[in-house]
Amino acid sequence: MQKNETRILVVDDEPDIREILSYNLSQEGFIVTTATGADDAIKKASKEEFDLIILDIMMPGKDG
């Protein structure tokens, strides 16, 4: 069986949402990174390449 190399960035200000999404995606074999908000996501996305970004559109400060 081939290993999944798909990288996903999950961005949400709610820790429970980040945890649930991260857990479920990891269980399906995805490589998951989380960010707590827009600034954190921008920082992480400038250092790594992601195949998909799951972004909360209603966050304090900068929104999605």
PDB file of N, CA, C and O in Angstrom:
ATOM      1  N   MET A   1       0.845  -1.187   0.000  1.00  0.00           N
ATOM      2  CA  MET A   1       0.000   0.000   0.000  1.00  0.00           C
ATOM      3  C   MET A   1       0.887   1.246   0.000  1.00  0.00           C
ATOM      4  O   MET A   1       1.860   1.319   0.721  1.00  0.00           O
ATOM      5  N   GLN A   2       0.551   2.228  -0.821  1.00  0.00           N
ATOM      6  CA  GLN A   2       1.330   3.439  -0.948  1.00  0.00           C
ATOM      7  C   GLN A   2       0.984   4.434   0.152  1.00  0.00           C
ATOM      8  O   GLN A   2      -0.179   4.605   0.506  1.00  0.00           O
ATOM      9  N   LYS A   3       2.023   5.086   0.705  1.00  0.00           N
ATOM     10  CA  LYS A   3       1.806   6.076   1.764  1.00  0.00           C
ATOM     11  C   LYS A   3       1.275   7.373   1.162  1.00  0.00           C
ATOM     12  O   LYS A   3       1.746   7.826   0.134  1.00  0.00           O
ATOM     13  N   ASN A   4       0.278   7.979   1.831  1.00  0.00           N
ATOM     14  CA  ASN A   4      -0.298   9.236   1.385  1.00  0.00           C
ATOM     15  C   ASN A   4       0.633  10.381   1.777  1.00  0.00           C
ATOM     16  O   ASN A   4       0.985  10.516   2.939  1.00  0.00           O
ATOM     17  N   GLU A   5       1.029  11.197   0.817  1.00  0.00           N
ATOM     18  CA  GLU A   5       1.917  12.334   1.076  1.00  0.00           C
ATOM     19  C   GLU A   5       1.169  13.665   0.996  1.00  0.00           C
ATOM     20  O   GLU A   5       1.799  14.713   0.935  1.00  0.00           O
ATOM     21  N   THR A   6      -0.145  13.628   0.983  1.00  0.00           N
ATOM     22  CA  THR A   6      -0.938  14.848   0.873  1.00  0.00           C
ATOM     23  C   THR A   6      -0.843  15.644   2.168  1.00  0.00           C
ATOM     24  O   THR A   6      -1.116  15.141   3.249  1.00  0.00           O
ATOM     25  N   ARG A   7      -0.434  16.909   2.037  1.00  0.00           N
ATOM     26  CA  ARG A   7      -0.245  17.788   3.188  1.00  0.00           C
ATOM     27  C   ARG A   7      -1.419  18.759   3.281  1.00  0.00           C
ATOM     28  O   ARG A   7      -1.764  19.425   2.307  1.00  0.00           O
ATOM     29  N   ILE A   8      -2.017  18.850   4.470  1.00  0.00           N
ATOM     30  CA  ILE A   8      -3.181  19.705   4.694  1.00  0.00           C
ATOM     31  C   ILE A   8      -2.892  20.643   5.857  1.00  0.00           C
ATOM     32  O   ILE A   8      -2.390  20.225   6.895  1.00  0.00           O
ATOM     33  N   LEU A   9      -3.236  21.913   5.669  1.00  0.00           N
ATOM     34  CA  LEU A   9      -3.161  22.910   6.733  1.00  0.00           C
ATOM     35  C   LEU A   9      -4.584  23.216   7.192  1.00  0.00           C
ATOM     36  O   LEU A   9      -5.427  23.616   6.391  1.00  0.00           O
ATOM     37  N   VAL A  10      -4.843  23.006   8.472  1.00  0.00           N
ATOM     38  CA  VAL A  10      -6.150  23.282   9.066  1.00  0.00           C
ATOM     39  C   VAL A  10      -6.025  24.570   9.879  1.00  0.00           C
ATOM     40  O   VAL A  10      -5.203  24.650  10.794  1.00  0.00           O
ATOM     41  N   VAL A  11      -6.831  25.579   9.531  1.00  0.00           N
ATOM     42  CA  VAL A  11      -6.769  26.883  10.195  1.00  0.00           C
ATOM     43  C   VAL A  11      -8.103  27.185  10.860  1.00  0.00           C
ATOM     44  O   VAL A  11      -9.126  27.295  10.192  1.00  0.00           O
ATOM     45  N   ASP A  12      -8.079  27.281  12.185  1.00  0.00           N
ATOM     46  CA  ASP A  12      -9.294  27.596  12.930  1.00  0.00           C
ATOM     47  C   ASP A  12      -8.907  28.140  14.295  1.00  0.00           C
ATOM     48  O   ASP A  12      -7.936  27.674  14.890  1.00  0.00           O
ATOM     49  N   ASP A  13      -9.654  29.111  14.788  1.00  0.00           N
ATOM     50  CA  ASP A  13      -9.357  29.689  16.099  1.00  0.00           C
ATOM     51  C   ASP A  13      -9.924  28.845  17.239  1.00  0.00           C
ATOM     52  O   ASP A  13      -9.570  29.046  18.394  1.00  0.00           O
ATOM     53  N   GLU A  14     -10.770  27.875  16.930  1.00  0.00           N
ATOM     54  CA  GLU A  14     -11.361  26.999  17.948  1.00  0.00           C
ATOM     55  C   GLU A  14     -10.520  25.734  18.102  1.00  0.00           C
ATOM     56  O   GLU A  14     -10.432  24.927  17.164  1.00  0.00           O
ATOM     57  N   PRO A  15      -9.905  25.527  19.271  1.00  0.00           N
ATOM     58  CA  PRO A  15      -9.049  24.350  19.467  1.00  0.00           C
ATOM     59  C   PRO A  15      -9.767  23.018  19.235  1.00  0.00           C
ATOM     60  O   PRO A  15      -9.171  22.092  18.683  1.00  0.00           O
ATOM     61  N   ASP A  16     -11.033  22.917  19.638  1.00  0.00           N
ATOM     62  CA  ASP A  16     -11.773  21.663  19.456  1.00  0.00           C
ATOM     63  C   ASP A  16     -11.957  21.323  17.977  1.00  0.00           C
ATOM     64  O   ASP A  16     -11.844  20.166  17.585  1.00  0.00           O
ATOM     65  N   ILE A  17     -12.234  22.321  17.165  1.00  0.00           N
ATOM     66  CA  ILE A  17     -12.417  22.098  15.725  1.00  0.00           C
ATOM     67  C   ILE A  17     -11.097  21.646  15.105  1.00  0.00           C
ATOM     68  O   ILE A  17     -11.066  20.693  14.321  1.00  0.00           O
ATOM     69  N   ARG A  18     -10.003  22.348  15.453  1.00  0.00           N
ATOM     70  CA  ARG A  18      -8.685  21.951  14.948  1.00  0.00           C
ATOM     71  C   ARG A  18      -8.359  20.508  15.318  1.00  0.00           C
ATOM     72  O   ARG A  18      -7.884  19.740  14.486  1.00  0.00           O
ATOM     73  N   GLU A  19      -8.638  20.159  16.562  1.00  0.00           N
ATOM     74  CA  GLU A  19      -8.322  18.813  17.045  1.00  0.00           C
ATOM     75  C   GLU A  19      -9.139  17.742  16.314  1.00  0.00           C
ATOM     76  O   GLU A  19      -8.597  16.719  15.883  1.00  0.00           O
ATOM     77  N   ILE A  20     -10.429  17.962  16.159  1.00  0.00           N
ATOM     78  CA  ILE A  20     -11.303  16.990  15.492  1.00  0.00           C
ATOM     79  C   ILE A  20     -10.888  16.813  14.031  1.00  0.00           C
ATOM     80  O   ILE A  20     -10.745  15.682  13.550  1.00  0.00           O
ATOM     81  N   LEU A  21     -10.703  17.925  13.333  1.00  0.00           N
ATOM     82  CA  LEU A  21     -10.308  17.841  11.923  1.00  0.00           C
ATOM     83  C   LEU A  21      -8.944  17.177  11.773  1.00  0.00           C
ATOM     84  O   LEU A  21      -8.746  16.307  10.921  1.00  0.00           O
ATOM     85  N   SER A  22      -8.009  17.592  12.603  1.00  0.00           N
ATOM     86  CA  SER A  22      -6.657  17.032  12.537  1.00  0.00           C
ATOM     87  C   SER A  22      -6.673  15.529  12.795  1.00  0.00           C
ATOM     88  O   SER A  22      -6.047  14.748  12.073  1.00  0.00           O
ATOM     89  N   TYR A  23      -7.387  15.112  13.812  1.00  0.00           N
ATOM     90  CA  TYR A  23      -7.469  13.689  14.151  1.00  0.00           C
ATOM     91  C   TYR A  23      -8.061  12.877  12.998  1.00  0.00           C
ATOM     92  O   TYR A  23      -7.496  11.862  12.574  1.00  0.00           O
ATOM     93  N   ASN A  24      -9.204  13.314  12.500  1.00  0.00           N
ATOM     94  CA  ASN A  24      -9.887  12.562  11.444  1.00  0.00           C
ATOM     95  C   ASN A  24      -9.077  12.512  10.152  1.00  0.00           C
ATOM     96  O   ASN A  24      -9.000  11.468   9.504  1.00  0.00           O
ATOM     97  N   LEU A  25      -8.464  13.615   9.784  1.00  0.00           N
ATOM     98  CA  LEU A  25      -7.653  13.632   8.568  1.00  0.00           C
ATOM     99  C   LEU A  25      -6.401  12.768   8.733  1.00  0.00           C
ATOM    100  O   LEU A  25      -6.010  12.048   7.811  1.00  0.00           O
ATOM    101  N   SER A  26      -5.793  12.825   9.908  1.00  0.00           N
ATOM    102  CA  SER A  26      -4.616  11.993  10.180  1.00  0.00           C
ATOM    103  C   SER A  26      -4.964  10.513  10.118  1.00  0.00           C
ATOM    104  O   SER A  26      -4.180   9.700   9.617  1.00  0.00           O
ATOM    105  N   GLN A  27      -6.138  10.155  10.618  1.00  0.00           N
ATOM    106  CA  GLN A  27      -6.584   8.759  10.583  1.00  0.00           C
ATOM    107  C   GLN A  27      -6.748   8.260   9.149  1.00  0.00           C
ATOM    108  O   GLN A  27      -6.635   7.064   8.886  1.00  0.00           O
ATOM    109  N   GLU A  28      -7.000   9.177   8.224  1.00  0.00           N
ATOM    110  CA  GLU A  28      -7.136   8.813   6.813  1.00  0.00           C
ATOM    111  C   GLU A  28      -5.788   8.850   6.081  1.00  0.00           C
ATOM    112  O   GLU A  28      -5.724   8.642   4.879  1.00  0.00           O
ATOM    113  N   GLY A  29      -4.711   9.157   6.826  1.00  0.00           N
ATOM    114  CA  GLY A  29      -3.369   9.097   6.254  1.00  0.00           C
ATOM    115  C   GLY A  29      -2.803  10.409   5.753  1.00  0.00           C
ATOM    116  O   GLY A  29      -1.717  10.432   5.181  1.00  0.00           O
ATOM    117  N   PHE A  30      -3.518  11.505   5.954  1.00  0.00           N
ATOM    118  CA  PHE A  30      -3.012  12.801   5.517  1.00  0.00           C
ATOM    119  C   PHE A  30      -1.987  13.336   6.513  1.00  0.00           C
ATOM    120  O   PHE A  30      -2.040  13.028   7.704  1.00  0.00           O
ATOM    121  N   ILE A  31      -1.077  14.149   6.025  1.00  0.00           N
ATOM    122  CA  ILE A  31      -0.110  14.834   6.880  1.00  0.00           C
ATOM    123  C   ILE A  31      -0.741  16.175   7.235  1.00  0.00           C
ATOM    124  O   ILE A  31      -0.973  17.016   6.357  1.00  0.00           O
ATOM    125  N   VAL A  32      -1.056  16.386   8.512  1.00  0.00           N
ATOM    126  CA  VAL A  32      -1.832  17.553   8.932  1.00  0.00           C
ATOM    127  C   VAL A  32      -0.988  18.491   9.792  1.00  0.00           C
ATOM    128  O   VAL A  32      -0.308  18.061  10.717  1.00  0.00           O
ATOM    129  N   THR A  33      -1.067  19.772   9.462  1.00  0.00           N
ATOM    130  CA  THR A  33      -0.488  20.841  10.263  1.00  0.00           C
ATOM    131  C   THR A  33      -1.643  21.751  10.647  1.00  0.00           C
ATOM    132  O   THR A  33      -2.569  21.948   9.861  1.00  0.00           O
ATOM    133  N   THR A  34      -1.613  22.303  11.853  1.00  0.00           N
ATOM    134  CA  THR A  34      -2.684  23.203  12.272  1.00  0.00           C
ATOM    135  C   THR A  34      -2.134  24.603  12.516  1.00  0.00           C
ATOM    136  O   THR A  34      -0.959  24.782  12.819  1.00  0.00           O
ATOM    137  N   ALA A  35      -3.025  25.575  12.383  1.00  0.00           N
ATOM    138  CA  ALA A  35      -2.702  26.973  12.668  1.00  0.00           C
ATOM    139  C   ALA A  35      -3.864  27.572  13.453  1.00  0.00           C
ATOM    140  O   ALA A  35      -5.022  27.227  13.222  1.00  0.00           O
ATOM    141  N   THR A  36      -3.539  28.479  14.378  1.00  0.00           N
ATOM    142  CA  THR A  36      -4.546  29.043  15.268  1.00  0.00           C
ATOM    143  C   THR A  36      -5.255  30.265  14.700  1.00  0.00           C
ATOM    144  O   THR A  36      -6.238  30.718  15.256  1.00  0.00           O
ATOM    145  N   GLY A  37      -4.748  30.806  13.614  1.00  0.00           N
ATOM    146  CA  GLY A  37      -5.362  31.977  13.015  1.00  0.00           C
ATOM    147  C   GLY A  37      -4.666  32.326  11.710  1.00  0.00           C
ATOM    148  O   GLY A  37      -3.746  31.624  11.267  1.00  0.00           O
ATOM    149  N   ALA A  38      -5.089  33.433  11.102  1.00  0.00           N
ATOM    150  CA  ALA A  38      -4.584  33.825   9.793  1.00  0.00           C
ATOM    151  C   ALA A  38      -3.086  34.115   9.810  1.00  0.00           C
ATOM    152  O   ALA A  38      -2.355  33.680   8.918  1.00  0.00           O
ATOM    153  N   ASP A  39      -2.623  34.855  10.808  1.00  0.00           N
ATOM    154  CA  ASP A  39      -1.198  35.185  10.856  1.00  0.00           C
ATOM    155  C   ASP A  39      -0.347  33.925  11.003  1.00  0.00           C
ATOM    156  O   ASP A  39       0.688  33.784  10.333  1.00  0.00           O
ATOM    157  N   ASP A  40      -0.775  33.016  11.853  1.00  0.00           N
ATOM    158  CA  ASP A  40      -0.072  31.750  12.040  1.00  0.00           C
ATOM    159  C   ASP A  40      -0.088  30.936  10.741  1.00  0.00           C
ATOM    160  O   ASP A  40       0.918  30.342  10.358  1.00  0.00           O
ATOM    161  N   ALA A  41      -1.211  30.928  10.052  1.00  0.00           N
ATOM    162  CA  ALA A  41      -1.339  30.181   8.796  1.00  0.00           C
ATOM    163  C   ALA A  41      -0.423  30.756   7.718  1.00  0.00           C
ATOM    164  O   ALA A  41       0.233  30.003   6.994  1.00  0.00           O
ATOM    165  N   ILE A  42      -0.372  32.071   7.622  1.00  0.00           N
ATOM    166  CA  ILE A  42       0.487  32.715   6.624  1.00  0.00           C
ATOM    167  C   ILE A  42       1.950  32.366   6.886  1.00  0.00           C
ATOM    168  O   ILE A  42       2.709  32.049   5.967  1.00  0.00           O
ATOM    169  N   LYS A  43       2.333  32.395   8.158  1.00  0.00           N
ATOM    170  CA  LYS A  43       3.699  32.055   8.536  1.00  0.00           C
ATOM    171  C   LYS A  43       4.033  30.613   8.136  1.00  0.00           C
ATOM    172  O   LYS A  43       5.080  30.348   7.546  1.00  0.00           O
ATOM    173  N   LYS A  44       3.128  29.688   8.452  1.00  0.00           N
ATOM    174  CA  LYS A  44       3.368  28.270   8.152  1.00  0.00           C
ATOM    175  C   LYS A  44       3.334  27.999   6.648  1.00  0.00           C
ATOM    176  O   LYS A  44       4.130  27.216   6.140  1.00  0.00           O
ATOM    177  N   ALA A  45       2.423  28.663   5.940  1.00  0.00           N
ATOM    178  CA  ALA A  45       2.305  28.453   4.500  1.00  0.00           C
ATOM    179  C   ALA A  45       3.498  29.036   3.742  1.00  0.00           C
ATOM    180  O   ALA A  45       3.804  28.588   2.637  1.00  0.00           O
ATOM    181  N   SER A  46       4.182  30.009   4.335  1.00  0.00           N
ATOM    182  CA  SER A  46       5.359  30.569   3.665  1.00  0.00           C
ATOM    183  C   SER A  46       6.584  29.675   3.856  1.00  0.00           C
ATOM    184  O   SER A  46       7.555  29.779   3.106  1.00  0.00           O
ATOM    185  N   LYS A  47       6.537  28.768   4.848  1.00  0.00           N
ATOM    186  CA  LYS A  47       7.661  27.870   5.119  1.00  0.00           C
ATOM    187  C   LYS A  47       7.479  26.485   4.506  1.00  0.00           C
ATOM    188  O   LYS A  47       8.454  25.785   4.257  1.00  0.00           O
ATOM    189  N   GLU A  48       6.227  26.072   4.303  1.00  0.00           N
ATOM    190  CA  GLU A  48       5.924  24.733   3.786  1.00  0.00           C
ATOM    191  C   GLU A  48       4.914  24.846   2.654  1.00  0.00           C
ATOM    192  O   GLU A  48       4.156  25.803   2.586  1.00  0.00           O
ATOM    193  N   GLU A  49       4.901  23.826   1.803  1.00  0.00           N
ATOM    194  CA  GLU A  49       3.875  23.753   0.760  1.00  0.00           C
ATOM    195  C   GLU A  49       2.771  22.809   1.214  1.00  0.00           C
ATOM    196  O   GLU A  49       3.045  21.752   1.770  1.00  0.00           O
ATOM    197  N   PHE A  50       1.539  23.214   0.974  1.00  0.00           N
ATOM    198  CA  PHE A  50       0.383  22.398   1.329  1.00  0.00           C
ATOM    199  C   PHE A  50      -0.430  22.108   0.075  1.00  0.00           C
ATOM    200  O   PHE A  50      -0.519  22.952  -0.820  1.00  0.00           O
ATOM    201  N   ASP A  51      -1.025  20.931   0.042  1.00  0.00           N
ATOM    202  CA  ASP A  51      -1.888  20.558  -1.075  1.00  0.00           C
ATOM    203  C   ASP A  51      -3.289  21.127  -0.902  1.00  0.00           C
ATOM    204  O   ASP A  51      -3.995  21.358  -1.880  1.00  0.00           O
ATOM    205  N   LEU A  52      -3.669  21.332   0.372  1.00  0.00           N
ATOM    206  CA  LEU A  52      -5.005  21.829   0.686  1.00  0.00           C
ATOM    207  C   LEU A  52      -4.941  22.638   1.971  1.00  0.00           C
ATOM    208  O   LEU A  52      -4.233  22.262   2.900  1.00  0.00           O
ATOM    209  N   ILE A  53      -5.676  23.743   2.006  1.00  0.00           N
ATOM    210  CA  ILE A  53      -5.818  24.533   3.230  1.00  0.00           C
ATOM    211  C   ILE A  53      -7.302  24.578   3.571  1.00  0.00           C
ATOM    212  O   ILE A  53      -8.117  25.009   2.757  1.00  0.00           O
ATOM    213  N   ILE A  54      -7.629  24.091   4.764  1.00  0.00           N
ATOM    214  CA  ILE A  54      -9.004  24.160   5.264  1.00  0.00           C
ATOM    215  C   ILE A  54      -9.034  25.355   6.201  1.00  0.00           C
ATOM    216  O   ILE A  54      -8.356  25.375   7.223  1.00  0.00           O
ATOM    217  N   LEU A  55      -9.815  26.358   5.833  1.00  0.00           N
ATOM    218  CA  LEU A  55      -9.747  27.666   6.473  1.00  0.00           C
ATOM    219  C   LEU A  55     -11.099  28.103   7.016  1.00  0.00           C
ATOM    220  O   LEU A  55     -12.087  28.144   6.284  1.00  0.00           O
ATOM    221  N   ASP A  56     -11.134  28.420   8.311  1.00  0.00           N
ATOM    222  CA  ASP A  56     -12.327  28.999   8.935  1.00  0.00           C
ATOM    223  C   ASP A  56     -12.483  30.423   8.394  1.00  0.00           C
ATOM    224  O   ASP A  56     -11.517  31.183   8.368  1.00  0.00           O
ATOM    225  N   ILE A  57     -13.672  30.780   7.965  1.00  0.00           N
ATOM    226  CA  ILE A  57     -13.847  32.120   7.401  1.00  0.00           C
ATOM    227  C   ILE A  57     -14.251  33.162   8.443  1.00  0.00           C
ATOM    228  O   ILE A  57     -14.237  34.348   8.154  1.00  0.00           O
ATOM    229  N   MET A  58     -14.593  32.731   9.657  1.00  0.00           N
ATOM    230  CA  MET A  58     -14.983  33.679  10.695  1.00  0.00           C
ATOM    231  C   MET A  58     -14.045  33.534  11.888  1.00  0.00           C
ATOM    232  O   MET A  58     -14.285  32.746  12.800  1.00  0.00           O
ATOM    233  N   MET A  59     -12.943  34.330  11.870  1.00  0.00           N
ATOM    234  CA  MET A  59     -11.972  34.314  12.946  1.00  0.00           C
ATOM    235  C   MET A  59     -11.723  35.741  13.405  1.00  0.00           C
ATOM    236  O   MET A  59     -11.884  36.680  12.625  1.00  0.00           O
ATOM    237  N   PRO A  60     -11.301  35.915  14.653  1.00  0.00           N
ATOM    238  CA  PRO A  60     -10.971  37.264  15.107  1.00  0.00           C
ATOM    239  C   PRO A  60      -9.730  37.780  14.399  1.00  0.00           C
ATOM    240  O   PRO A  60      -8.901  36.993  13.935  1.00  0.00           O
ATOM    241  N   GLY A  61      -9.608  39.084  14.290  1.00  0.00           N
ATOM    242  CA  GLY A  61      -8.460  39.653  13.562  1.00  0.00           C
ATOM    243  C   GLY A  61      -8.702  39.492  12.083  1.00  0.00           C
ATOM    244  O   GLY A  61      -9.722  39.916  11.556  1.00  0.00           O
ATOM    245  N   LYS A  62      -7.779  38.858  11.414  1.00  0.00           N
ATOM    246  CA  LYS A  62      -7.946  38.562   9.983  1.00  0.00           C
ATOM    247  C   LYS A  62      -8.825  37.332   9.861  1.00  0.00           C
ATOM    248  O   LYS A  62      -8.586  36.315  10.492  1.00  0.00           O
ATOM    249  N   ASP A  63      -9.842  37.407   9.021  1.00  0.00           N
ATOM    250  CA  ASP A  63     -10.690  36.232   8.833  1.00  0.00           C
ATOM    251  C   ASP A  63     -10.327  35.539   7.522  1.00  0.00           C
ATOM    252  O   ASP A  63      -9.484  36.006   6.776  1.00  0.00           O
ATOM    253  N   GLY A  64     -10.956  34.403   7.287  1.00  0.00           N
ATOM    254  CA  GLY A  64     -10.653  33.598   6.107  1.00  0.00           C
ATOM    255  C   GLY A  64     -11.118  34.232   4.835  1.00  0.00           C
ATOM    256  O   GLY A  64     -10.700  33.945   3.778  1.00  0.00           O
TER     257      GLY A  64
END
